[in-house]
Amino acid sequence: MDSQGLKPRLATIWLGGCSGCHMSFLDMDERLIDLALRVDLCSSPLVDVKEFPNVDVTLVEGAVANEAHVHELEIVRARSRIVVAFGDCAVTGNVTAMRNAFGVEDVLTRAYRSTSAVVVGVPDGADGMVPRLLPRVRPLHELVKVDYFLQGCPPSADEIYTFLNELLEGRTPTIRRFG
Amino acid sequence: MTGRIEINPITRVEGHAKVTIDLDERGEVARARFHVLEFRGFEKLCEGRPFHEMPGIMARVCGICPVSHILASSKAGDRLLGIEVPPAAVLQRRLANYGQVLQSHALSFFHLSSPDLLLGMDADPRTRNLFGLVAQDPDFARRGIRLRQFGQRIIELVGGSRIHPSWSVPGGVARVLSSSACDELKGWLAEAYATVDIALTRLKQILDRHTEEVEHLGSFPSLFLGMVDDEGRLAYYDGRIRIVDAEGNVVADRLDPGRYAKYLDEASESWSFMKHAFYKPMGYPVGAYRVGPLARLNVATTAGTQRADRELREFKQRSSGAVCASFHYHLARLIEMLHAVEKIEELLDEPELKSHEIRAKAQLNRRQGIGAAEAPRGTLFHHYEVDDDGLIVRANLLIATLQNNAAINRAVEQAAKRFVRADGLQEGMLNRVEAAIRCFDPCLSCSTHALGQMPLSIEILDAAGTVVDRLARPDQV
Ligand code: SF4
């Protein structure tokens, strides 16, 4: 815990999703100002903290789609007291997992080899400049223990607020559970 | 010494990316590249799905501008049906599109970039964010949050939900807009005008303090591309493509967006999931062009609304030709917000907007459909081919940010060359490289999409790959 540390520490990250769950987080609108007083947003794509810190709660948007996501998720799990699968991509794989019906090579060929007039290279991860895609997109709970499942594509701002508020008040949020 | 500096991840942009900066023997910046690290493969994963599902699936390309994808997708669907969309549906789609421009630009300006602009490029990275802004200037931050809320509320009332509304469909829209919704939205207008005015005044005031950034965060000649109507006014829902060069000369005009493949193409490189678009007659990479707010203001003759036109005239005086400084994307974005609020006001007074005739129905009549619209970040194309049953056999998306890819790379390199020194590396230097990217408000969700937080470490390697120096962000020390 750092010097600001009396407030509960919240983090958000995105893996393979569309940012929509994060946008729904911002859709809390002016309630964000109230939230800023009550929690410390330690790490998030919205702030410039680049090293994932130890936190109380992390909202994880998106499915696990490439090797970097696996690594990220492991770090998040190790450093968060509570991990929340934030939105349907994290909960089930959702749209991100629709590519599972096809092989990785097919998907890359469709996106790069057969639609570009000029193919200088294909971003398959071979040169280490971009992460390799996993053969199958996976929901979070296939890789790590998930404490809460916040469903919806995206979950509504009201749901997010109610959920966080329950946690902040020290109650166990009662939400729809997956599985 | 040769070496490489890596900035990973780039923060306060939508999606995940990193920058690599290659140094020459003298330790000076030789090259810098912008790498997009995420990929979801929408062009493949939609194969075999009915075209009616496309707006719903394609919305999930991006949670920031889902309405743009829904519109381009529904318009491609309209073409497959070969019908005329009822006027009320067109009005609703236009209204939602302006709501989208407003909310997305507000996000870019207030939530993501104003911490750099108002708190300072060298401000403490721990508080250089929206919440730092809330602490320092609560009224301004609240106004920004509420302006985005207004844009989102338009989408919610028109489309039924703020993100991924299932409302616009091939043939029209699925919901009638109520009078009470229109009345509520009218109630927001005065505050929206006031907020945009305050933001414009603030931004113009700080431009003097940012002359270095204006000159070095991506200022270079290029082509600009955007849609305009037949009178050369800004057009976001339909219009034809105009391309101008750095001198402001019209290079091509009245191009049919439905024939985009005749004049636009893409190139792939192994070091980024984001492709590079180019203007075909000039080839790759010379034919690189810019899209989005700056490009649209450069191609448009006029905005077509009173207040925005006043600003546009002043804007165009910043250069004898096209305005080439990418830093002015910020200013262009604010002028577009003003225009959007004026158009929203205009549309809310259209009696036809609330008509119950909202959807034309037909069987599949064509095998190929292309839909285009101006998304907040630039021109967006969806292109579908279907089989006899209306199942997608081929889809191609030409996404706004991807068309700015070459320009973002140039901006990153220019900023790195100006601000980054390998000896005496400081966080603020790297933040300026990131700020160059933020000018474009890239949407990497769209062009591919996001990876989580990775530790930022900047390692300087020698030619043999040995680490000779390491710098961490303050929060890591
Ligand atoms: S659950 Fe829906 S809104 Fe959230 S990231 Fe996935 S597609 Fe986007």
XYZ file of C-alpha atoms and ligand atoms in Angstrom:
664
model
C 0.000 0.000 0.000
C 1.297 3.439 -0.768
C 1.000 6.754 0.995
C -2.410 7.522 -0.480
C -3.359 4.064 0.570
C -6.245 4.309 2.994
C -8.768 4.312 0.211
C -9.631 0.987 -1.412
C -7.425 0.399 -4.441
C -9.162 -0.220 -7.739
C -7.653 -1.164 -11.085
C -9.146 -1.792 -14.506
C -7.496 -3.405 -17.486
C -8.538 -4.492 -20.921
C -7.562 -7.672 -22.712
C -9.292 -8.835 -25.938
C -12.447 -6.726 -25.989
C -13.777 -3.571 -27.576
C -13.330 -0.982 -24.747
C -17.120 -0.936 -24.446
C -17.045 -2.157 -20.853
C -14.635 0.653 -20.002
C -16.921 3.103 -21.778
C -19.787 1.823 -19.653
C -17.588 2.470 -16.613
C -17.254 6.075 -17.810
C -21.018 6.134 -18.305
C -21.274 6.406 -14.542
C -20.916 10.078 -15.505
C -20.865 12.419 -12.512
C -20.832 9.462 -10.157
C -17.185 9.131 -11.287
C -16.397 12.268 -9.319
C -17.935 10.757 -6.212
C -16.067 7.517 -6.868
C -12.774 9.373 -7.242
C -13.175 10.537 -3.653
C -13.826 7.064 -2.338
C -11.376 4.859 -4.262
C -7.898 5.138 -5.591
C -7.847 4.233 -9.290
C -4.325 2.858 -9.189
C -4.008 1.463 -12.636
C -6.147 1.687 -15.727
C -5.827 2.543 -19.406
C -7.176 5.950 -18.322
C -4.178 6.768 -16.156
C -0.422 6.807 -16.762
C 0.620 4.121 -14.283
C 2.430 1.513 -16.323
C 3.404 -1.092 -13.735
C 0.501 -3.125 -12.402
C 0.420 -2.526 -8.607
C -1.078 -4.497 -5.712
C -4.766 -3.659 -5.515
C -7.981 -4.666 -3.800
C -10.186 -5.025 -6.868
C -9.457 -5.353 -10.589
C -12.089 -5.184 -13.285
C -10.844 -7.192 -16.268
C -12.473 -6.421 -19.609
C -12.061 -8.740 -22.572
C -11.193 -12.334 -23.322
C -7.777 -13.964 -23.328
C -6.759 -13.904 -26.975
C -2.964 -13.791 -27.152
C 0.164 -14.732 -25.226
C 0.555 -11.286 -23.721
C -2.954 -11.482 -22.269
C -2.072 -14.732 -20.466
C 0.933 -13.076 -18.900
C -1.066 -9.984 -17.972
C -3.867 -11.955 -16.416
C -1.411 -13.899 -14.273
C 0.058 -10.649 -12.988
C -3.404 -9.261 -12.303
C -4.447 -12.378 -10.409
C -1.293 -12.404 -8.321
C -1.624 -8.745 -7.378
C -5.392 -8.378 -6.875
C -7.405 -9.454 -3.883
C -10.582 -9.611 -5.977
C -10.662 -10.276 -9.712
C -13.844 -9.406 -11.575
C -14.654 -10.762 -15.036
C -15.959 -7.486 -16.384
C -18.428 -8.009 -19.240
C -19.342 -10.901 -21.493
C -15.993 -11.149 -23.296
C -14.277 -11.802 -19.974
C -17.124 -14.035 -18.774
C -17.672 -16.212 -21.859
C -15.322 -15.088 -24.628
C -18.307 -13.519 -26.428
C -17.657 -11.909 -29.817
C -13.885 -12.098 -29.402
C -14.209 -15.894 -29.262
C -16.150 -16.067 -32.524
C -12.817 -16.516 -34.248
C -12.480 -19.910 -32.524
C -14.470 -21.428 -35.363
C -11.493 -20.699 -37.611
C -7.774 -21.417 -37.323
C -5.346 -18.632 -36.454
C -3.653 -18.903 -39.847
C -6.982 -18.551 -41.664
C -7.821 -15.482 -39.643
C -4.454 -13.842 -40.316
C -4.626 -14.697 -43.999
C -8.072 -13.169 -44.280
C -7.046 -10.001 -42.502
C -3.602 -9.409 -43.939
C -2.515 -11.630 -46.825
C -5.684 -11.506 -48.890
C -6.792 -7.931 -48.284
C -3.571 -5.975 -48.633
C -2.202 -4.893 -51.971
C 1.241 -4.704 -50.430
C 2.314 -7.381 -47.962
C 5.661 -6.405 -46.486
C 5.050 -8.792 -43.623
C 2.281 -10.495 -41.652
C 2.032 -9.751 -37.916
C 2.166 -13.368 -36.743
C 4.425 -12.640 -33.790
C 7.405 -14.429 -35.336
C 9.659 -11.366 -35.062
C 8.645 -10.680 -31.474
C 7.198 -7.257 -32.298
C 3.586 -8.259 -31.613
C 2.259 -11.056 -29.356
C 1.325 -14.430 -30.832
C -2.398 -15.174 -30.992
C -3.651 -18.130 -28.949
C -5.182 -20.929 -31.035
C -8.404 -20.474 -29.057
C -9.801 -17.352 -27.371
C -10.676 -18.156 -23.750
C -12.749 -16.650 -20.931
C -10.866 -15.612 -17.788
C -12.023 -18.400 -15.517
C -10.382 -21.017 -17.736
C -7.030 -19.585 -16.690
C -7.393 -18.031 -13.254
C -9.769 -17.959 -10.318
C -12.430 -15.317 -10.850
C -14.231 -13.870 -7.835
C -17.142 -12.115 -9.515
C -18.763 -12.258 -12.935
C -20.306 -9.020 -14.117
C -22.324 -9.933 -17.182
C -23.533 -7.812 -20.056
C -22.173 -6.551 -23.319
C -21.382 -4.223 -21.703
C -22.692 -4.337 -18.115
C -24.706 -1.150 -17.616
C -23.242 1.802 -15.745
C -25.874 1.346 -13.040
C -24.845 -2.253 -12.516
C -21.185 -1.307 -12.328
C -21.922 1.423 -9.820
C -24.133 -0.780 -7.659
C -21.534 -3.529 -7.725
C -18.647 -1.252 -6.749
C -20.754 0.467 -4.139
C -21.612 -2.832 -2.475
C -17.937 -3.762 -2.366
C -16.997 -0.353 -0.988
C -19.633 -0.618 1.713
C -18.074 -3.921 2.717
C -21.004 -6.035 1.530
C -20.871 -9.017 -0.775
C -22.447 -7.891 -4.025
C -25.320 -10.086 -5.055
C -25.096 -10.309 -8.808
C -26.105 -12.786 -11.407
C -23.532 -15.537 -11.435
C -22.211 -17.283 -14.465
C -22.155 -21.087 -14.474
C 26.062 2.782 -29.465
C 22.970 1.523 -31.153
C 19.996 0.685 -29.006
C 16.293 0.660 -28.619
C 13.915 2.492 -26.291
C 10.499 0.964 -25.827
C 7.412 2.757 -24.473
C 4.950 0.082 -23.467
C 2.054 0.426 -23.060
C 0.968 3.733 -24.489
C -1.616 5.037 -21.993
C -4.597 7.372 -22.333
C -5.287 6.115 -25.816
C -8.054 3.738 -26.720
C -6.488 0.348 -27.162
C -3.077 -1.150 -26.761
C 0.117 -0.142 -28.478
C 3.790 0.375 -27.876
C 6.455 2.567 -29.413
C 9.984 1.494 -30.235
C 12.659 4.099 -30.748
C 15.848 2.923 -32.454
C 19.054 4.812 -31.732
C 22.097 5.183 -33.966
C 25.785 4.918 -32.940
C 25.747 8.461 -31.621
C 22.765 7.683 -29.398
C 20.477 9.777 -31.531
C 17.042 8.710 -32.656
C 17.320 6.979 -36.021
C 13.824 5.577 -36.309
C 10.646 5.259 -34.244
C 7.659 3.039 -34.863
C 4.156 2.686 -33.469
C 3.138 -0.945 -32.961
C -0.435 -2.027 -32.432
C -0.500 -5.185 -30.351
C -3.988 -6.555 -30.491
C -6.014 -8.262 -33.141
C -9.481 -9.789 -33.165
C -10.131 -10.701 -36.788
C -13.649 -9.396 -37.442
C -13.194 -9.795 -41.168
C -12.983 -13.552 -40.655
C -15.175 -14.205 -37.643
C -18.293 -12.820 -39.336
C -18.072 -15.277 -42.236
C -21.138 -17.473 -42.520
C -23.306 -15.136 -40.416
C -26.520 -13.632 -41.857
C -26.027 -10.047 -43.009
C -28.868 -8.938 -40.726
C -26.636 -9.740 -37.770
C -23.832 -7.533 -38.995
C -24.743 -4.259 -37.234
C -24.933 -6.143 -33.928
C -21.677 -8.001 -34.447
C -19.767 -5.097 -35.952
C -20.778 -2.753 -33.136
C -18.455 -4.914 -31.003
C -15.474 -3.852 -33.063
C -15.420 -0.785 -30.859
C -17.164 0.339 -27.698
C -16.162 3.947 -28.266
C -17.680 4.425 -31.694
C -20.153 1.535 -32.007
C -22.690 3.832 -33.686
C -20.298 4.455 -36.589
C -19.875 0.744 -37.154
C -23.603 0.156 -36.797
C -24.264 2.884 -39.386
C -21.668 1.769 -41.934
C -22.903 -1.787 -41.443
C -26.607 -0.919 -41.774
C -25.837 1.162 -44.857
C -24.045 -1.789 -46.431
C -27.163 -3.809 -45.505
C -29.426 -1.172 -47.133
C -27.447 -1.716 -50.335
C -27.858 -5.497 -50.132
C -31.628 -5.010 -49.890
C -31.509 -2.387 -52.622
C -34.169 -0.233 -50.936
C -34.633 3.391 -50.059
C -34.428 4.067 -46.333
C -37.384 6.078 -44.906
C -36.477 9.728 -44.155
C -37.189 9.366 -40.428
C -34.665 6.547 -40.190
C -32.061 8.668 -41.953
C -32.730 11.547 -39.547
C -32.418 9.263 -36.536
C -29.181 7.807 -37.839
C -27.772 11.277 -38.429
C -28.770 12.397 -34.947
C -27.143 9.387 -33.313
C -24.028 9.920 -35.405
C -23.663 13.505 -34.168
C -24.232 12.243 -30.629
C -21.394 9.847 -31.239
C -19.043 12.503 -32.613
C -19.818 14.614 -29.562
C -19.269 11.929 -26.930
C -16.184 10.497 -28.572
C -14.535 13.891 -29.075
C -15.407 14.871 -25.494
C -13.729 11.681 -24.291
C -10.640 12.410 -26.356
C -10.344 16.019 -25.283
C -11.465 16.075 -21.659
C -10.776 12.577 -20.387
C -7.643 11.652 -22.312
C -5.744 14.674 -23.614
C -6.580 17.617 -21.383
C -4.394 16.238 -18.569
C -1.416 16.866 -20.913
C -2.748 20.182 -22.144
C -3.939 21.663 -18.849
C -1.863 19.929 -16.180
C 1.248 19.847 -18.363
C 3.280 17.369 -20.405
C 5.769 17.102 -17.536
C 3.198 16.920 -14.728
C 3.412 14.068 -12.218
C 2.317 10.946 -14.105
C 0.441 9.764 -11.005
C -2.029 12.625 -11.235
C -1.771 13.465 -14.945
C -5.217 12.027 -15.668
C -8.937 12.771 -15.497
C -8.984 12.396 -11.720
C -6.058 14.766 -11.365
C -8.067 17.197 -13.430
C -11.093 16.648 -11.175
C -8.900 17.613 -8.222
C -7.371 20.668 -9.874
C -10.261 22.051 -11.893
C -13.463 20.315 -10.802
C -15.780 22.590 -12.754
C -13.976 22.025 -16.043
C -13.760 18.265 -15.447
C -17.433 18.046 -14.542
C -18.355 19.976 -17.675
C -16.332 17.534 -19.800
C -17.961 14.543 -18.146
C -21.407 16.054 -18.729
C -20.698 16.894 -22.376
C -19.778 13.272 -23.018
C -22.918 12.303 -21.089
C -25.048 14.440 -23.439
C -23.620 12.641 -26.482
C -24.202 9.266 -24.841
C -27.722 10.275 -23.794
C -28.579 11.063 -27.424
C -27.479 7.578 -28.427
C -29.370 6.071 -25.503
C -32.639 7.845 -26.270
C -32.430 7.250 -30.011
C -30.971 3.753 -29.946
C -32.206 2.279 -26.675
C -28.807 1.912 -25.003
C -25.589 3.867 -24.834
C -23.196 1.210 -26.057
C -23.980 -1.262 -28.839
C -27.634 -0.211 -29.298
C -29.518 -2.767 -31.415
C -31.505 -0.199 -33.279
C -30.246 0.597 -36.766
C -30.804 -2.315 -39.145
C -30.611 -2.948 -42.873
C -33.584 -0.975 -44.228
C -33.884 1.632 -41.473
C -34.201 1.670 -37.724
C -36.195 -0.387 -35.232
C -37.427 2.262 -32.782
C -39.637 5.316 -33.023
C -38.223 8.401 -31.329
C -40.584 9.993 -28.805
C -41.369 13.691 -28.371
C -40.424 13.543 -24.710
C -36.973 12.245 -25.677
C -36.520 15.176 -28.057
C -37.635 17.596 -25.359
C -35.149 16.195 -22.876
C -32.327 16.489 -25.399
C -33.211 20.093 -26.209
C -32.789 20.826 -22.529
C -29.087 19.948 -22.794
C -28.235 22.309 -25.656
C -27.458 25.516 -23.764
C -25.016 23.780 -21.448
C -23.368 21.958 -24.356
C -22.763 25.211 -26.242
C -21.327 26.815 -23.116
C -18.969 23.909 -22.445
C -17.657 23.791 -25.999
C -17.093 27.555 -25.879
C -15.150 27.305 -22.640
C -13.036 24.474 -24.040
C -12.316 26.398 -27.244
C -11.249 29.472 -25.296
C -9.029 27.406 -22.989
C -7.372 25.552 -25.846
C -6.659 28.695 -27.847
C -5.144 30.297 -24.732
C -2.674 27.485 -24.239
C -1.617 27.227 -27.890
C 0.986 29.948 -27.309
C 2.624 27.807 -24.660
C 2.723 24.821 -26.993
C 4.487 26.183 -30.065
C 7.134 23.451 -29.824
C 4.480 20.752 -29.673
C 2.556 22.315 -32.551
C 5.718 22.218 -34.637
C 7.054 18.810 -33.646
C 4.197 16.492 -32.695
C 3.503 15.434 -36.240
C 3.688 18.503 -38.429
C 4.385 17.513 -42.023
C 2.777 17.732 -45.438
C 0.410 14.931 -46.464
C -2.833 14.266 -48.253
C -6.102 14.669 -46.336
C -9.281 12.701 -47.001
C -12.869 13.179 -45.875
C -16.505 13.285 -46.971
C -18.292 16.464 -48.001
C -21.724 17.107 -49.483
C -22.345 18.510 -52.954
C -21.729 22.053 -51.694
C -18.448 21.093 -50.062
C -19.886 21.210 -46.539
C -18.998 18.777 -43.753
C -20.940 15.526 -44.187
C -20.833 12.674 -41.661
C -23.629 10.337 -42.677
C -23.406 10.476 -46.436
C -21.434 12.482 -48.890
C -18.657 12.005 -51.342
C -14.949 11.705 -50.831
C -12.665 14.653 -51.374
C -8.880 14.546 -51.125
C -6.699 17.642 -50.754
C -2.925 18.002 -50.624
C -0.769 19.960 -48.170
C -1.191 23.150 -50.206
C -4.937 22.741 -49.965
C -5.359 21.866 -53.646
C -8.118 19.418 -54.437
C -6.445 16.232 -55.680
C -9.652 14.259 -56.155
C -13.290 15.150 -55.623
C -16.749 13.606 -55.688
C -15.375 10.096 -55.376
C -18.061 7.517 -54.694
C -17.412 5.864 -51.284
C -18.989 2.734 -52.738
C -16.040 2.446 -55.081
C -13.364 2.952 -52.429
C -11.362 -0.023 -53.626
C -10.697 1.783 -56.903
C -8.669 4.501 -55.211
C -7.724 3.256 -51.732
C -5.685 0.228 -50.735
C -3.848 -1.257 -47.784
C -0.373 -2.552 -47.003
C 0.631 -4.985 -44.204
C 3.836 -4.980 -42.175
C 4.999 -7.655 -39.719
C 5.639 -5.201 -36.882
C 2.067 -4.046 -36.311
C -1.415 -5.542 -36.332
C -2.587 -2.283 -37.866
C -2.424 -2.072 -41.650
C -1.430 1.036 -43.605
C -3.882 2.612 -46.037
C -2.755 4.604 -49.073
C -4.154 6.501 -52.030
C -3.718 4.097 -54.933
C -2.610 6.483 -57.683
C 0.387 7.476 -55.552
C 1.253 4.026 -54.186
C 2.653 2.867 -50.819
C 4.047 4.583 -48.800
C 3.973 7.931 -50.670
C 0.182 7.932 -50.933
C -0.336 7.942 -47.158
C -3.068 10.332 -46.065
C -4.719 11.632 -42.902
C -8.401 11.347 -41.942
C -10.490 12.562 -39.004
C -11.213 16.034 -37.601
C -8.127 17.789 -39.022
C -8.607 16.193 -42.436
C -12.328 16.960 -42.534
C -11.763 20.639 -41.759
C -9.028 20.726 -44.400
C -11.208 19.201 -47.122
C -14.460 21.039 -46.312
C -15.126 24.378 -47.978
C -17.485 25.345 -45.162
C -18.961 23.654 -42.113
C -22.528 24.575 -43.038
C -23.531 25.885 -39.603
C -23.096 29.423 -38.369
C -20.992 29.134 -35.252
C -18.742 26.384 -36.575
C -18.179 28.366 -39.754
C -16.898 31.320 -37.746
C -14.388 29.026 -36.097
C -13.548 27.282 -39.352
C -12.645 30.559 -41.062
C -10.274 31.379 -38.224
C -8.890 27.837 -38.306
C -8.122 27.974 -42.008
C -6.094 31.142 -41.451
C -3.555 29.150 -39.460
C -1.956 28.097 -42.725
C -1.891 29.266 -46.317
C -2.605 25.726 -47.470
C -4.026 22.856 -45.441
C -3.361 22.920 -41.686
C -0.619 20.287 -41.409
C 0.171 20.286 -37.667
C -1.323 17.172 -36.084
C -1.486 19.037 -32.767
C -4.377 20.956 -34.307
C -6.447 17.786 -34.331
C -7.410 18.981 -30.832
C -8.688 22.304 -32.097
C -10.388 20.662 -35.078
C -12.102 18.253 -32.680
C -13.535 21.128 -30.635
C -14.785 22.900 -33.769
C -16.448 19.661 -34.830
C -18.102 19.420 -31.421
C -19.530 22.884 -31.897
C -20.793 21.873 -35.333
C -22.281 18.671 -33.906
C -24.236 20.579 -31.248
C -25.605 22.923 -33.942
C -26.630 19.979 -36.121
C -28.227 18.222 -33.145
C -30.271 21.361 -32.464
C -31.317 21.494 -36.127
C -32.286 17.822 -36.231
C -34.317 17.977 -33.016
C -36.551 20.536 -34.723
C -37.270 18.243 -37.699
C -40.916 17.106 -37.380
C -40.184 14.066 -39.568
C -37.683 12.790 -36.973
C -40.525 11.367 -34.864
C -42.347 9.676 -37.746
C -43.467 6.066 -37.283
C -42.389 5.106 -40.777
C -38.908 3.946 -39.951
C -38.083 0.775 -41.801
C -38.278 -0.493 -45.383
C -38.433 -4.229 -45.841
C -37.259 -6.271 -48.783
C -35.655 -9.541 -49.696
C -32.014 -9.733 -50.488
C -31.544 -8.127 -53.890
C -27.812 -7.748 -54.292
C -24.737 -9.782 -53.573
C -22.518 -6.911 -52.604
C -23.027 -3.904 -50.337
C -20.726 -1.122 -49.237
C -21.588 1.382 -46.523
C -19.513 4.395 -45.489
C -19.822 7.112 -42.865
C -17.599 9.597 -41.111
C -16.736 8.119 -37.732
C -15.293 10.424 -35.054
C -11.778 9.440 -36.150
C -12.331 9.485 -39.903
C -13.953 7.805 -42.844
C -15.175 4.282 -42.200
C -16.080 1.691 -44.858
C -17.838 -1.654 -44.432
C -17.903 -3.944 -47.442
C -19.854 -7.212 -47.485
C -20.357 -9.955 -50.050
C -23.111 -12.483 -49.378
C -24.282 -15.772 -50.868
C -27.831 -16.572 -52.065
C -28.985 -17.046 -48.492
C -27.602 -13.718 -47.348
C -24.726 -15.279 -45.434
C -21.475 -13.342 -45.401
C -18.821 -14.846 -47.655
C -16.415 -11.959 -47.511
C -16.139 -8.825 -45.392
C -13.676 -6.003 -45.523
C -13.494 -3.084 -43.126
C -11.454 0.008 -43.884
C -11.196 1.678 -40.523
C -10.458 5.313 -39.754
C -7.452 4.906 -37.486
C -5.788 2.536 -39.890
C -5.835 5.301 -42.485
C -3.914 7.477 -40.041
C -1.371 4.750 -39.317
C 1.388 6.124 -41.534
C 0.846 9.633 -40.168
C 0.902 8.399 -36.548
C 4.189 6.650 -37.271
C 5.625 9.824 -38.754
C 4.407 11.888 -35.834
C 5.955 9.454 -33.357
C 9.271 9.611 -35.162
C 9.217 13.390 -35.408
C 8.398 13.768 -31.709
C 11.058 11.227 -30.717
C 13.700 12.993 -32.798
C 12.848 16.315 -31.254
C 12.290 15.440 -27.627
C 14.009 12.148 -26.766
C 17.680 12.056 -25.809
C 19.125 8.714 -24.793
C 21.453 10.319 -22.271
C 19.380 12.012 -19.624
C 16.134 10.317 -20.565
C 13.146 11.773 -18.730
C 9.557 10.699 -18.382
C 8.243 13.943 -19.877
C 10.171 13.284 -23.090
C 8.391 9.993 -23.534
C 5.053 11.505 -22.598
C 5.483 13.905 -25.518
C 5.874 10.949 -27.846
C 2.648 9.560 -26.416
C 1.006 12.973 -26.716
C 1.835 12.928 -30.435
C -0.216 9.744 -30.669
C -3.048 11.225 -28.579
C -3.460 14.055 -31.116
C -4.864 11.489 -33.528
C -7.117 9.971 -30.847
C -6.377 6.579 -32.347
C -8.937 3.890 -31.751
C -7.048 0.661 -31.608
C -10.147 -1.213 -30.561
C -11.228 -0.482 -34.064
C -8.058 -1.123 -35.883
C -7.528 -4.299 -33.867
C -7.641 -3.871 -30.093
C -6.279 -3.771 -26.633
C -3.874 -5.456 -24.323
C -3.711 -4.856 -20.608
C -1.230 -3.037 -18.473
C 2.344 -4.072 -18.863
C 5.165 -2.734 -16.792
C 6.807 0.154 -18.521
C 10.507 -0.208 -18.667
C 12.721 1.517 -21.065
C 15.783 -0.479 -21.754
C 18.607 0.779 -23.866
C 20.423 -2.068 -25.517
C 23.769 -2.037 -27.237
C 24.305 -3.608 -30.635
C 24.820 -7.007 -29.048
C 21.475 -6.722 -27.269
C 22.955 -6.133 -23.815
C 21.079 -3.726 -21.549
C 23.208 -0.620 -21.094
C 20.657 1.559 -19.326
C 17.212 1.215 -17.848
C 14.638 3.804 -16.954
C 11.406 3.210 -15.110
C 8.382 5.429 -14.697
C 8.330 7.192 -11.318
C 5.594 4.904 -10.051
C 7.955 1.971 -10.393
C 10.921 3.408 -8.607
S -18.378 -7.518 -23.357
Fe -19.193 -6.327 -25.097
S -18.789 -4.220 -24.508
Fe -17.460 -5.466 -23.203
S -15.519 -5.652 -24.318
Fe -16.767 -7.406 -24.933
S -17.801 -6.748 -26.811
Fe -17.070 -4.907 -25.778
